[in-house]
Structures are given as C-alpha cells and as structure tokens.
XYZ file of C-alpha atoms in Angstrom:
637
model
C 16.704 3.917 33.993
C 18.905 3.812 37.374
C 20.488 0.634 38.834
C 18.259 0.459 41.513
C 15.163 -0.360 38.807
C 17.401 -2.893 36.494
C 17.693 -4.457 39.993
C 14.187 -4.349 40.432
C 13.274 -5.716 36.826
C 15.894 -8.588 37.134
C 14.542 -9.558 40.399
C 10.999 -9.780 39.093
C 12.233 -11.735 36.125
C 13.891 -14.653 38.493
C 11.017 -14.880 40.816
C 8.483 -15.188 37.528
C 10.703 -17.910 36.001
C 10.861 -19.516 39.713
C 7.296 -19.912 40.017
C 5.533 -21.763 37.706
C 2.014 -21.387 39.176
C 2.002 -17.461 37.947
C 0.029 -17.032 34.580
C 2.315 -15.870 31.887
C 3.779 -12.717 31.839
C 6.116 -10.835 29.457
C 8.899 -11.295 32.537
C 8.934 -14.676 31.727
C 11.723 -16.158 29.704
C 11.339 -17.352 25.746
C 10.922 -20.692 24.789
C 14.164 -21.063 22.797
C 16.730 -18.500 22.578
C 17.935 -17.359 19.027
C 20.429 -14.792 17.650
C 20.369 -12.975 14.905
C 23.026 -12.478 12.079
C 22.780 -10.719 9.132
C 26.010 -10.733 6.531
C 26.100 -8.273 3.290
C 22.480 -7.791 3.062
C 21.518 -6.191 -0.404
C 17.817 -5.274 -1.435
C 17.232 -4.219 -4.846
C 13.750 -3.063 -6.082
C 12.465 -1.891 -9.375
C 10.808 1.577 -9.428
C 9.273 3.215 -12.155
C 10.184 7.006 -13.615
C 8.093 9.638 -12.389
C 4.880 9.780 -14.605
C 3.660 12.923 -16.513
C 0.162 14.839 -16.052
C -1.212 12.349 -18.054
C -0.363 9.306 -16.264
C 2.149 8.068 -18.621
C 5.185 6.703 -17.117
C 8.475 8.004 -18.489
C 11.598 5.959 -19.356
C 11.746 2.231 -18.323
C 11.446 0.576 -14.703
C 15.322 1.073 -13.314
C 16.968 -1.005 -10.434
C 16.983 1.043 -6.960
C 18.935 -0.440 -3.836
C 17.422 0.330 -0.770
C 20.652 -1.481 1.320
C 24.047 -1.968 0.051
C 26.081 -4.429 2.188
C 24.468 -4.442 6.028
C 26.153 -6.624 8.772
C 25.052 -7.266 12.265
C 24.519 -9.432 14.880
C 21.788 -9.500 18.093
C 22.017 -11.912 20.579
C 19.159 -13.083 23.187
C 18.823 -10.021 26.289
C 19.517 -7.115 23.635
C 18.341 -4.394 21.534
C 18.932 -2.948 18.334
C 17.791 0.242 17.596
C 18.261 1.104 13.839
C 18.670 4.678 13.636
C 18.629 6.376 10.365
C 16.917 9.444 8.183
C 13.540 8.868 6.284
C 14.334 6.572 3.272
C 17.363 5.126 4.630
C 16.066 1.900 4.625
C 15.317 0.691 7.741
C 12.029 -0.684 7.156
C 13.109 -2.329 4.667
C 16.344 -3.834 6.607
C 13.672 -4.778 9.267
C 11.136 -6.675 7.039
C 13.669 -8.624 5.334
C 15.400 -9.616 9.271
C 11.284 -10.616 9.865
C 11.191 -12.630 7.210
C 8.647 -10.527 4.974
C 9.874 -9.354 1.738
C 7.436 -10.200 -0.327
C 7.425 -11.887 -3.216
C 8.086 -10.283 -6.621
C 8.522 -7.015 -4.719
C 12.367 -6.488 -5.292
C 15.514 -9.365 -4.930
C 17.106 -9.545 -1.565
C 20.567 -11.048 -1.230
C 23.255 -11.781 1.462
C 22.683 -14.351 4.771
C 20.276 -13.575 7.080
C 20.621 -16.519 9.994
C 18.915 -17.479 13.086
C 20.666 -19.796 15.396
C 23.227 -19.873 12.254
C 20.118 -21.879 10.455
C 17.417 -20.246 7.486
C 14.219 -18.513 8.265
C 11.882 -21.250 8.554
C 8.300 -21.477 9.441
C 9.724 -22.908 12.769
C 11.441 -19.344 13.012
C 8.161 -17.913 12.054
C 6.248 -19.156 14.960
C 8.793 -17.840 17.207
C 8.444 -14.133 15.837
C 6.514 -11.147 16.392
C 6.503 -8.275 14.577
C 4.725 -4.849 15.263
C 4.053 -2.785 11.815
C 3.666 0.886 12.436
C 0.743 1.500 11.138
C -1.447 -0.473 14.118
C -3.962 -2.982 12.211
C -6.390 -3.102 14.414
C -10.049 -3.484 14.241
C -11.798 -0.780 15.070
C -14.722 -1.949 16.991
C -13.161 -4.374 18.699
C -12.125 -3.783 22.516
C -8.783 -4.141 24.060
C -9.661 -7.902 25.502
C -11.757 -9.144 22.572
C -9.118 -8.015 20.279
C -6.193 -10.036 22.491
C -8.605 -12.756 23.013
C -9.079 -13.588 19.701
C -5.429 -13.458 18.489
C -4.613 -15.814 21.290
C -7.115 -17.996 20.134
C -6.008 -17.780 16.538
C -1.474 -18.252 17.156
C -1.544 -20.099 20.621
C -0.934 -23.724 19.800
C -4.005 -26.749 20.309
C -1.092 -27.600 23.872
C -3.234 -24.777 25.246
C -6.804 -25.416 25.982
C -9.548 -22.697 24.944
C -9.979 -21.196 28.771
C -5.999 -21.360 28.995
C -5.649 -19.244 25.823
C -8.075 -16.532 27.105
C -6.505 -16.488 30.626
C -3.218 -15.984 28.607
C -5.043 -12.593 26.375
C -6.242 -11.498 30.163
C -2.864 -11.865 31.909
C -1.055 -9.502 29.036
C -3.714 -7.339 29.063
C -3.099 -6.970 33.016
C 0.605 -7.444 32.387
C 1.106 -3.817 29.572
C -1.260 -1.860 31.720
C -4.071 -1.757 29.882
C -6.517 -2.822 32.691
C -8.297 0.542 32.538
C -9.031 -0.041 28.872
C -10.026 -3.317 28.640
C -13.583 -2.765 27.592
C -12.654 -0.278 25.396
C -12.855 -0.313 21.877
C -9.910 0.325 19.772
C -11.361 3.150 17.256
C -10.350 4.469 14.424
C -9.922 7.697 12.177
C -14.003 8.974 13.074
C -14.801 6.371 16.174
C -13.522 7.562 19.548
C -11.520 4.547 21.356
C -8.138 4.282 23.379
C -5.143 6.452 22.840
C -2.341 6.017 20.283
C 0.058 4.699 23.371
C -2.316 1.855 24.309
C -3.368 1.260 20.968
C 0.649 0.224 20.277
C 0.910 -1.631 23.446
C -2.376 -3.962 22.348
C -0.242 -4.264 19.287
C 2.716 -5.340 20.882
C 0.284 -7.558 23.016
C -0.586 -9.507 20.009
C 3.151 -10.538 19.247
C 3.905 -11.285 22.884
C 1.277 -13.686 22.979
C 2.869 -16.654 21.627
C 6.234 -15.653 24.165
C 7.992 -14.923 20.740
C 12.300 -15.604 20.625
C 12.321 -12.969 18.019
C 10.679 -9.348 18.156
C 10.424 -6.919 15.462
C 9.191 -3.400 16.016
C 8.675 -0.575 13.397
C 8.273 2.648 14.691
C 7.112 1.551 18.126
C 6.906 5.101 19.491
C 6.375 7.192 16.586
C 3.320 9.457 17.286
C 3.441 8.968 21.109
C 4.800 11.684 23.699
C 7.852 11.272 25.736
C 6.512 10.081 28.992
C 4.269 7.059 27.250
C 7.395 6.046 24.295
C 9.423 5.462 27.630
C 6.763 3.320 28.968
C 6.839 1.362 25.291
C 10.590 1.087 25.316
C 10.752 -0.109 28.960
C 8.353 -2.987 28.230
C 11.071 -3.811 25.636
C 13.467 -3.784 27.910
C 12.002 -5.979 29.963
C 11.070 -8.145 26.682
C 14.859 -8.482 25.977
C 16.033 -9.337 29.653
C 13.681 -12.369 29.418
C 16.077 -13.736 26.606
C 14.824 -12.262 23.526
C 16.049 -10.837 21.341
C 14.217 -7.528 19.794
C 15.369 -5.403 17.322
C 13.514 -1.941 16.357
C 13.706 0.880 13.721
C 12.980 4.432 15.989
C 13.025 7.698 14.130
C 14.299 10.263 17.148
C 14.558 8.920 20.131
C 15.264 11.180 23.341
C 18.253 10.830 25.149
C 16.573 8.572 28.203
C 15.403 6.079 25.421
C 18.741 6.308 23.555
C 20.524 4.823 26.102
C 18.137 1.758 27.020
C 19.206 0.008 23.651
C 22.076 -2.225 23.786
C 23.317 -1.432 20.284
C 22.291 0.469 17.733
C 22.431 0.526 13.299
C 23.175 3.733 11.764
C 22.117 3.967 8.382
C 22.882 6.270 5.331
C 21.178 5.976 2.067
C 21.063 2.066 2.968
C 24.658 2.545 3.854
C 25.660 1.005 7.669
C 27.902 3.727 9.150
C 27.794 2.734 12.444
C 26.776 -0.883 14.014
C 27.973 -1.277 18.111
C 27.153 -0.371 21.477
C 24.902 2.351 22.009
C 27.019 3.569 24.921
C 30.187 3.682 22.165
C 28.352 5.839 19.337
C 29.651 9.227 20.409
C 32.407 8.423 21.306
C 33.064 6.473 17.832
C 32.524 9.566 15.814
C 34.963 11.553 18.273
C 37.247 9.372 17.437
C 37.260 9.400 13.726
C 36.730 13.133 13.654
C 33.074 13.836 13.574
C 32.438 15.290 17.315
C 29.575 17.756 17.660
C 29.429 21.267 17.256
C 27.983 21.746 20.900
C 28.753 20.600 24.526
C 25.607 18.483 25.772
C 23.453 17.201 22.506
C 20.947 14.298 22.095
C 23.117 11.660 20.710
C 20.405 10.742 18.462
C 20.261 14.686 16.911
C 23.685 14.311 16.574
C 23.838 10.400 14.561
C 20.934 11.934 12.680
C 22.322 14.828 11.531
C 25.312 12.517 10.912
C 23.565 10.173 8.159
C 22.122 13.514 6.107
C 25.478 14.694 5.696
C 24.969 17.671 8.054
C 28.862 18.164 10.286
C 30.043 20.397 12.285
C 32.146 21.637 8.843
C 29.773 23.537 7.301
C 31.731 23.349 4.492
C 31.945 20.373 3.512
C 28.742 19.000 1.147
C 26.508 15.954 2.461
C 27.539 13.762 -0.021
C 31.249 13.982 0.558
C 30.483 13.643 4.552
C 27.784 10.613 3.890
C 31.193 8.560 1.253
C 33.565 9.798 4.297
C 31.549 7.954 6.659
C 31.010 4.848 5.092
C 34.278 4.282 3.972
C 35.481 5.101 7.861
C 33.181 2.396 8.785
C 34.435 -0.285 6.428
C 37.723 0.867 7.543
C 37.516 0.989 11.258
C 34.163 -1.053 12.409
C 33.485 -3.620 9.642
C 36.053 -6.161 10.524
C 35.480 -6.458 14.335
C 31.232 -6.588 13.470
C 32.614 -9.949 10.757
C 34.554 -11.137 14.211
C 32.171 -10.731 16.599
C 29.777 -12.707 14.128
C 32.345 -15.466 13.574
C 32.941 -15.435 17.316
C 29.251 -16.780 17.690
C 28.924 -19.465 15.342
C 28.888 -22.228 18.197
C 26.158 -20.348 20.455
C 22.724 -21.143 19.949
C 23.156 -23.648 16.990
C 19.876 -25.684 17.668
C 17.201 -26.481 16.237
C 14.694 -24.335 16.169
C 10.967 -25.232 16.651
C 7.997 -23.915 17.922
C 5.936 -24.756 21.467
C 3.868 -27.577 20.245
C 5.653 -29.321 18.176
C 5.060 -29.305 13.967
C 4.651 -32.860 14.091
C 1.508 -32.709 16.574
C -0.057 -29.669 14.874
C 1.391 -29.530 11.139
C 2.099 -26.338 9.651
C -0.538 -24.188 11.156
C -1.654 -23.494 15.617
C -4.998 -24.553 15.421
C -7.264 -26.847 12.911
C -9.096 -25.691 10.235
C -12.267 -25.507 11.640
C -11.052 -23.755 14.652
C -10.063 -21.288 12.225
C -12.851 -20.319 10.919
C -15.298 -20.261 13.932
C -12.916 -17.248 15.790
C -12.493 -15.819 12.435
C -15.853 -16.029 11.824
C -17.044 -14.861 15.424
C -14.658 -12.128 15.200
C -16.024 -11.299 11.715
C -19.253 -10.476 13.156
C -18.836 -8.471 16.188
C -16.470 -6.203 13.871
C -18.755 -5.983 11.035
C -22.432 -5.584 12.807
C -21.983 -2.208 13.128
C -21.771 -1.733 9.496
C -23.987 -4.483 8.295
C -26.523 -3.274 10.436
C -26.478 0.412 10.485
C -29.290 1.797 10.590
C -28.026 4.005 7.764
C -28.402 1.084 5.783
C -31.398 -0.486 7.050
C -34.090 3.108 6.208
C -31.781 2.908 3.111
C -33.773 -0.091 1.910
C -36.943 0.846 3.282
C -36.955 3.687 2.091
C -36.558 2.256 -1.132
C -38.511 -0.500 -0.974
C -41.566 1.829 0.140
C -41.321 4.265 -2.909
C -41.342 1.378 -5.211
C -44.470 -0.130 -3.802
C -46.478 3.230 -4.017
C -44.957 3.613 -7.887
C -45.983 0.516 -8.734
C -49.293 0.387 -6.311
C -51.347 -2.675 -7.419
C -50.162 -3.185 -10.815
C -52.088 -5.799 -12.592
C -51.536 -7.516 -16.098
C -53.607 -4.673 -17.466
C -50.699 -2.847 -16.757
C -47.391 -5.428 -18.080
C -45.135 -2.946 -19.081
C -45.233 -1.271 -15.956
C -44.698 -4.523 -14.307
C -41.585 -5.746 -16.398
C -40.571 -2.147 -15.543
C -40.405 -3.096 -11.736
C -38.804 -6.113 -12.562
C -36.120 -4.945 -14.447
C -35.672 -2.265 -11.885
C -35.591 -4.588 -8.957
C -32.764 -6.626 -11.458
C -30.537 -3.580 -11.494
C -31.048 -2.155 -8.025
C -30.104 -5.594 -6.516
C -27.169 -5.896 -9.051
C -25.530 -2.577 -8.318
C -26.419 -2.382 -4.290
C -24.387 -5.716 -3.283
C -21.268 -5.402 -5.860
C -20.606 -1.791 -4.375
C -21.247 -3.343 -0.587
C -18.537 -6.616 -1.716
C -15.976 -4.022 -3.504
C -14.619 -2.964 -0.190
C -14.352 -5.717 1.681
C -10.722 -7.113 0.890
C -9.508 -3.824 0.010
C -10.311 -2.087 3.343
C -9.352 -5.371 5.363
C -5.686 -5.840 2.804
C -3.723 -4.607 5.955
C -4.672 -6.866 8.659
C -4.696 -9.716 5.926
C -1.287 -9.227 4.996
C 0.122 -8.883 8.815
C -2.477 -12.052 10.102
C -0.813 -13.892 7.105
C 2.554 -12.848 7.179
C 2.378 -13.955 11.156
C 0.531 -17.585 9.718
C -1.863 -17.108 12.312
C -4.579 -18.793 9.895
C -4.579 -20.766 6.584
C -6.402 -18.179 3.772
C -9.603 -20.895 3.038
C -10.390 -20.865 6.540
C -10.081 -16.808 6.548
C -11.635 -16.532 2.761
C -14.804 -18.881 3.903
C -15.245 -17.343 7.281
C -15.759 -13.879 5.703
C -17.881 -15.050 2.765
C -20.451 -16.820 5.593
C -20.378 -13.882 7.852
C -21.700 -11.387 5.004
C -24.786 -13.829 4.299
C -26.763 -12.450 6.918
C -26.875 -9.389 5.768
C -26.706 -9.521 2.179
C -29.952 -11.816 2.212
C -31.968 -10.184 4.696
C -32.130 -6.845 3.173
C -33.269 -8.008 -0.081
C -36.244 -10.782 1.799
C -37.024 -7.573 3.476
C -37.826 -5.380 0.068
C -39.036 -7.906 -2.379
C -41.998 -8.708 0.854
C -42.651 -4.986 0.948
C -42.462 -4.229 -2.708
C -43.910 -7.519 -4.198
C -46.988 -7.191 -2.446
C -47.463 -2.983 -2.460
C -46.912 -3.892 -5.929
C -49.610 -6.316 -7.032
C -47.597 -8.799 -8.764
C -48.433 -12.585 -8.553
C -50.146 -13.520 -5.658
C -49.267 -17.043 -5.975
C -47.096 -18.468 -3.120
C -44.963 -19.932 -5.358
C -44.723 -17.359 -8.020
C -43.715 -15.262 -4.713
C -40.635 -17.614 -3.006
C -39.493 -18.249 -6.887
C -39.090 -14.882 -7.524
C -37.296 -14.542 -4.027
C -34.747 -17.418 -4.608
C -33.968 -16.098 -7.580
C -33.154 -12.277 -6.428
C -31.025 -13.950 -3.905
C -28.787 -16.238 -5.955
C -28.828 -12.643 -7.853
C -27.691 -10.566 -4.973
C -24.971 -13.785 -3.912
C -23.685 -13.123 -7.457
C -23.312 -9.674 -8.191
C -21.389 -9.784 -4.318
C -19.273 -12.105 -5.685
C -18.287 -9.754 -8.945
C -17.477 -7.103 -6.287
C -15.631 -9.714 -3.771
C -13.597 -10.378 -7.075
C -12.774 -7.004 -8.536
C -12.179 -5.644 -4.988
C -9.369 -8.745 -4.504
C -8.017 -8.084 -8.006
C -7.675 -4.750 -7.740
C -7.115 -3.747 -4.284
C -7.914 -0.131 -4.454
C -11.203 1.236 -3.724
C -11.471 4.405 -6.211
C -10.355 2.066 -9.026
C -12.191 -1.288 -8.105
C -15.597 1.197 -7.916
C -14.979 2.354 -11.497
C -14.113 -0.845 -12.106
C -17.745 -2.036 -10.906
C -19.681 0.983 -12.346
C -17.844 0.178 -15.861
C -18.866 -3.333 -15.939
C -22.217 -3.403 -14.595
C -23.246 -0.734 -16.799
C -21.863 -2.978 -19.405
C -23.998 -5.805 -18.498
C -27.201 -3.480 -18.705
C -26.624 -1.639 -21.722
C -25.348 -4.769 -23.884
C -28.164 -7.029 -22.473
C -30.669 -5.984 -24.609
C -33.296 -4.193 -22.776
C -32.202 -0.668 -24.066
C -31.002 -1.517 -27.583
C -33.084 -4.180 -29.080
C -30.885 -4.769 -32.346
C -27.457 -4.981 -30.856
C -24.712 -5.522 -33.212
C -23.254 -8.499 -33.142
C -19.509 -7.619 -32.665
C -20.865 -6.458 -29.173
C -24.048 -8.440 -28.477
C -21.299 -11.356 -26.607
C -21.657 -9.415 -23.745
C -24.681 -10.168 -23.083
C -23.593 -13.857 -22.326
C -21.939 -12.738 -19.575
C -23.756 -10.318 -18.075
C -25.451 -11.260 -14.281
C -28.731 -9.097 -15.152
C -29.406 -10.369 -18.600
C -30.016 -13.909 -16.825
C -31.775 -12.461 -13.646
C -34.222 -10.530 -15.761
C -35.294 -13.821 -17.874
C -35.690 -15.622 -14.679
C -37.486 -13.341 -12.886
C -39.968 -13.029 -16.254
C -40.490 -17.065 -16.185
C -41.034 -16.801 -12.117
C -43.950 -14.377 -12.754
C -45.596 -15.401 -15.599
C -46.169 -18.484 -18.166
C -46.408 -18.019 -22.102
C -49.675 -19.117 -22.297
C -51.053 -16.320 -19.893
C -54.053 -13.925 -20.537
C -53.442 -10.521 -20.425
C -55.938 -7.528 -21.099
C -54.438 -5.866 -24.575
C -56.380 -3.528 -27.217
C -57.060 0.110 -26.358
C -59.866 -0.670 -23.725
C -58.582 -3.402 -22.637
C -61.394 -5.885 -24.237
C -59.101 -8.056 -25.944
C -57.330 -10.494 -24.450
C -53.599 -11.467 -25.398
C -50.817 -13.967 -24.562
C -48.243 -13.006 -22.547
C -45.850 -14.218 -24.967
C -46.507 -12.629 -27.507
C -46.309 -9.103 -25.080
C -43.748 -7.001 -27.150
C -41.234 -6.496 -24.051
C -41.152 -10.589 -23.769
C -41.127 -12.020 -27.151
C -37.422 -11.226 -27.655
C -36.454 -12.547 -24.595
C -38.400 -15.751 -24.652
C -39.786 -18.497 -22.309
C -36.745 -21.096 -23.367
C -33.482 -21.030 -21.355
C -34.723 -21.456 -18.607
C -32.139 -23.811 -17.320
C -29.171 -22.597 -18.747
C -29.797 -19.009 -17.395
C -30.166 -21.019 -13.850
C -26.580 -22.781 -14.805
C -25.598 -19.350 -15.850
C -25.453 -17.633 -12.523
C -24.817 -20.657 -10.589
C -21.093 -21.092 -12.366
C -20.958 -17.174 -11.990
C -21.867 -17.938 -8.208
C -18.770 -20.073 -7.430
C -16.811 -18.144 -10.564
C -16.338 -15.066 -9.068
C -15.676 -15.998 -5.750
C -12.842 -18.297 -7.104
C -11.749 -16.124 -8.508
C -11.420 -13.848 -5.744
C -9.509 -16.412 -3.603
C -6.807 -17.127 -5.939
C -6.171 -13.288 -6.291
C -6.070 -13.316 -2.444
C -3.192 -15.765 -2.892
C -1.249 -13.509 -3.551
C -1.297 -11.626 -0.357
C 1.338 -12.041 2.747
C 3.456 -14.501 0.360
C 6.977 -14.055 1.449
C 9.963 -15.048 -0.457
C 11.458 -16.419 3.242
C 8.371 -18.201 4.255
C-alpha cells in the first residue's frame, strides 16, 4: 500500500468521525481504546499416548506445553501478525489473548492485561474474534445472517430499525452489496465464495465497533488478490483505534508489510516480537541472513522457526535453542521496557456501550433472545424440517401401513396390537435419530455465539426446543390420520385424539432422549450407536419379545419410553371389558382382557405410565441443558 492510499484511508477516517449523521462504518473510531499486554504466558495441556489398533490408550495422560514464556504488547492503530509453523501455537496464544481457553482444557499461566486491568465481561463486549473455520449458517443470506447477529450483540441503546440499518451499512461498508441476498452455503449447497464468506465473518465482530479484534487464519484458503482485500479492511480496522491482532500462516510480501509488528513463534517459543519492518534485518544482525538476494520475508521467518538456515549443516533443533536463547538475549528486555513504558496509557475502566448497569450482564432481554433465536431457528432449519425427502418419507410409510393393516377389526386383535406396537417403535426410533444431531451439528456456532455472550443458553436451549415442535408433531398427526383410519381401528372420536395425544407426548419424548445423548456426547457416529443401543434396549427388555424376562434384567423395562407408550396406546383403544370374536370361527365371543397379548400387560397403570413419560418429558431435556452447560465456558469469562 503506497502513501498516496494511507493518505486516502486517513482522510476518510477524519471525515467519518467528523460527521456524525453517516451510519456506522468500520472507518469509524472504537468506543474505548485498549492495549494489550501479555507477560510470560505458559499453556500447559494434558494429552494422551497414542492408542493401539484396539483403541487402548498407552501409558498415562502426560503434560504438553503449547507456549513457554510469550511477551508482547499491542497498542490501539496496530497489528500483530503471529507468524509461526503448524503446531507452534499460535492458536492457542490467540484464544487465550481472546479470552477463550476453556475450562478444564489445559492450565494457562502468566498476565494477560487490557488497559493494565483482567479480562472481564466488560472486555468481552468490546471483542471480536473471527475463528477460522467460518460458523456460519448455511441457508442463511449475507443480510439475514448480519441482521440477526446485530440484533442478538447490539445493546437495547439501539432501537430494532437502528440495529438492522447498522447489519445493512457493514454489509455496504466490506463490499458485499452484490451478495446480499445470497445465501452463505455450505460443503453440498452452492452460496458465496470463501473471500466473502470471511468478510460476513468479520462483519459479525465489527458489529458491536469492537476495541479488541482477534483473527485466526483470516486469509487462509483465499487467493492473493482477495487476502489483500481482507488484510486492508484490517488495516483500516486498526487506524480507527483498535487494536487487532491475527495468526496468518504465509503471508505474501505486500501483506507482510501492512502489519505493524509481528510474533515469531517456535515450538511455542517467541523468537522474534517487533516491528515488522525490523524482522530481516534482526536476523541479519544476529547472523541468520538468507541464503538468497530478494526472498519473501515470511519464507524466510518460516523457514527460520523449523530450524531450516542457510547452514545446512547445522540440525533444526540446535538452530530453533540458538534462536531462542538470541532472543532472550537481545529482544526480551526492550519487549519488558516497552511494556513497562505503557503502564500509565489507557488505564481506564473498561465498559461496554450501554452501560452493565442499564442492561446487566447480557445486550438484550431474555425474551428478545429467544424470538431472533427462534426466528432465525426457523428460516435455517425449514429446509430440513420440511424436505420433501422427509415429508414422502412418512407418507410413504404411513400408506403401506394402512394397506397392511386394511380394515382390521377385533376379529383380527393380534394384528391390531401388531400395528400398535409397530407405530410405538417407528415413532420411538424416527424422532431420537432426527434430535441426535441437533446440538452436535450446531456445537460450533454454540461455542463461538457463547464464547462472544451474544445470548444467555435458556433463551438459546428454549428457542431451539420450540422451533422443532412444528415439525416433530405434524408428521406424526399426519400418519396416525392416514394409518388409523386405512387401518380400521376405533372409530370413536375419542378413542382417535387419545391415541393421538399419546403418540405425541411419545414422539416429544423419545426427541428428548436424542436431544440428550446428542448434548452428552457430542459426536454423531457415537451418539447414533448410542441411540440404536438404547432403544433397542427399551424394546427387547420391555417384554413384548421375551415374555419371562429374568429379573436381574427385567429393571429395564421401568425405564424404557416404549414399554409405557405401548400400555397407553392399548388402554386408548380398548377397555377390559370389551367383546371380541375368539374360537376358530369366530362364534365365541371373548374379553379383551383376557386376549393373550394383553393379559400380561394389564389395564392398571394407567396413571403412572402417564407420570412415566411426562418426568421422562422434562428428564431428558434437563438433562440435555445442563450438559450444554458445559459449552463456551471460559476460564477468563
């Protein structure tokens, strides 16, 4: 970038801050300027030996650290690049700076200060951080996607039209105008390009005119020509007083030069901290020049931290100790000055537009919360809930069971209480396996919406358990009013919207196993077995196979969703004292009763097979919350 367009920039960024009519733009200057210092920073994590072919781990869990002793400082108007090979830990330097090292995931140590105060959820309001991997919803546009994060993290100070004026201005402001209707896509659904995809995601963060800006791997993936246009919006980010610090794998030379300083790391080992504009010439100085004239000097720092000189000779290791101790030696006491040198700037409080006091701990209200979440819930998820895919699915379905069963009668009970129990299993196997990927597939965007305390996890937790209603009570209406009637079973009204209620407080609770394995587990392959395990369980121990169970296994039973369905959906249908044709011609007539495939399960119990699944109703899904708990907890906030 040439004078002539840093004159340009600045000039933009003074007549922005001048007028006060113009929407917001990312020009405009942060709320609250804060620097960043961060003083022998150590993160240890356990790791586990490598397991064998049969999944047995070998050796204990052994203490790993991922950085050993990291000093900086950032002030407001730069950026630091952190430069470094795979594994060298600067994700992990970079999470811990944002505040997100999460809890029970390894022990962090050393002083990480802001304004020369603690991470605080004050600090936390004024942050935004970018993940690499973008966690976006896929069928979602551009605008609907900034629209609803604006709604979600800008304060109550802002009124509803202001907030979506706010998502429209950005929007206008990265250059995503051409986009804006489009939706964001995914892995097999066509939508923008991996450039504008990061640029939404950096939207998102810019929102809420963040202090502090944390980026990992902003251009990874992108071509030359579109990471300069991501770096230059940082650029301009920084000269509006933030301050915005970045991890970046192998930058060209025009990027390399656009960051104000930049972190060299090593095997979590700072070998270099300083002006960009210095680096070269540092290693020059100490001995390390490269082996060619004109060289990217981020090939060069790279080839640096794996060990790899311009002696051939000498081994990686001995280059990678050579370079740290230089650094100690000749850098580490003037980056301890220059941080001592700042401990008067910027030493205010630091709080968040809209004060804490008017809006407690959280942007918005509850309730607030959960109608965008909610909203948002449903344009995302429509396309699944109602795929047509789906939709024949159940038709299909519920058609071949009506012509299997065509106009059953009582002539014909086992065949009935055949249907019955079917309809029991179907509708206890269909919704667990649709519930078992919800939080699993959604665990990204929950931990970076949390980590950002954009919402409160009740307001997130309800919002998704209303939005599935819809669908997971319409499809089953839809096949017991096909199949009930194809089928020939009671024609009473009653008989008819019992039976119904009852397949839906069914359907509500086998959803709620899967909403609570899928939480407690968290991986898909293993939360399905998981599901498959158990709900065969619950069949097989319930006593419709096996009549004499034994009794060290028979407990199951108490606890199994379709054991209590089945008896329910018996006592909806029929009443002990019913006729039903019996003998070999069907002359005599018996009591329903005293039908072999009802006797052992009995017209008692009724109520406590009704209390049954209720508790199991609320159970799981309490169950499932409190494992979500655990998600986007972070030992700094």
């Amino acid at each position: 970038m040439d004078d002539q367009e840093v004159m340009d920039i600045e000039a933009q960024i003074e007549n922005v801050n001048d007028d006060p009519t113009l929407p917001f733009s990312i020009f405009k200057k942060a709320n609250l300027p804060i620097i960043l210092k961060f003083e022998n920073v150590v993160y240890t994590v356990k790791v586990k030996e490598q397991k064998n072919w049969l999944g047995q781990t070998k050796g204990k869990t052994e203490d790993k650290t991922i950085l050993k002793g990291v000093n900086g400082i950032v002030k407001p108007g730069e950026i630091l690049a952190m430069l470094g090979p795979s594994g060298s830990g600067k994700t992990s330097l970079l999470t811990a700076l944002g505040g997100r090292v999460s809890e029970g995931k390894g022990k962090l140590t050393g002083n990480i200060a802001y304004n020369n105060k603690p991470f605080s959820k004050g600090v936390k309001r004024a942050t935004g951080f970018v993940t690499q991997d973008d966690a976006l919803y896929p069928h979602l546009t551009v605008t609907e996607t900034l629209v609803f994060t604006a709604l979600l993290r800008l304060p109550n100070s802002f009124k509803k039209q202001d907030k979506i004026k706010q998502a429209e201005a950005v929007v206008t402001e990265l250059g995503l105008d051409r986009c804006k209707n489009t939706i964001i896509g995914g892995l097999f659904l066509r939508g923008v390009s991996g450039g504008e995809r990061k640029r939404v995601s950096i939207g998102q963060e810019i929102l809420i005119n963040p202090s502090l800006l944390f980026l990992d791997e902003p251009t990874s993936g992108l071509d030359s020509t579109t990471a300069q246009r991501i770096v230059s919006i940082l650029w301009e980010l920084a000269r509006g007083g933030r301050t915005v610090v970045t991890t970046i794998h192998q930058p060209s030379s025009r990027l390399f030069y656009m960051f104000d300083k930049i972190l060299l790391l090593s095997e979590g080992n700072p070998i270099y901290f300083g002006l960009g504009s210095n680096a070269m010439d540092y290693f020059s100085s100490v001995g390390y020049s490269p082996s060619v004239e004109r060289v990217n000097p981020s090939d060069f720092l790279l080839d640096i931290a794996n060990g790899i000189g311009s002696d051939e000779s000498q081994r990686p290791e001995a280059l990678k100790t050579a370079l740290v101790a230089v650094y100690k030696s000749n850098l580490l006491d003037n980056v301890i000055n220059d941080m001592k040198g700042q401990d008067d700037h910027y030493n205010q409080s630091i709080e968040s537009p809209g004060d804490s006091k008017h809006f407690g701990d959280w942007p918005t209200t509850w309730w607030q919360q959960f109608c965008v979440l909610l909203k948002r819930g449903l344009k995302q998820r429509r396309h699944d809930s109602f795929s047509g895919l789906k939709i024949g699915q159940i038709f299909v379905v519920s058609l071949l069971c009506g012509l299997l069963w065509w106009k059953t009668d009582l002539a014909h009970l086992q065949d009935q209480l055949g249907l019955l129990f079917f309809m029991t299993s179907f509708w206890g196997f269909f919704p667990l396996f649709q519930q078992i990927f919800t939080f699993p597939q959604e665990r990204k965007m929950l931990e970076k919406e949390r980590s950002s305390g954009m919402y409160r996890l009740s307001s997130y937790f309800m919002s998704r358990v209303v939005g599935d209603l819809p669908m997971e009570l319409i499809l089953p209406t839809i096949f017991l009013i096909i199949t009930y009637w194809m089928a020939g079973l009671s024609p009473k009204p009653a008989n008819f919207f019992l039976t119904l209620l009852i397949l839906l407080v069914h359907v509500l609770v086998s959803g709620g196993l899967g909403l609570a394995l899928g939480a407690l587990v968290m991986d898909q392959k293993t939360a399905t077995t998981l599901g498959s395990v158990i709900m065969l369980a619950f069949l097989l121990a319930g006593g419709f196979y096996v009549r004499h169970v034994p009794v060290f296994i028979s407990w199951i039973k108490y606890i199994s969703i379709g054991y209590y369905t089945y008896k329910l959906v018996i006592l909806g249908q029929y009443t002990e004292s019913e006729w039903y044709p019996c003998g070999e011609d069907g002359e005599m007539k018996c009591y329903v009763g005293d039908f072999e495939g009802i006797r052992h399960i009995g017209f008692h119990g009724g109520l406590v097979s009704a209390f049954a699944l209720a508790l199991m109703l609320v159970g799981y899904r309490v169950v499932a919350y409190i494992a979500l708990m655990r998600i986007g907890k972070t030992k700094s906030g």
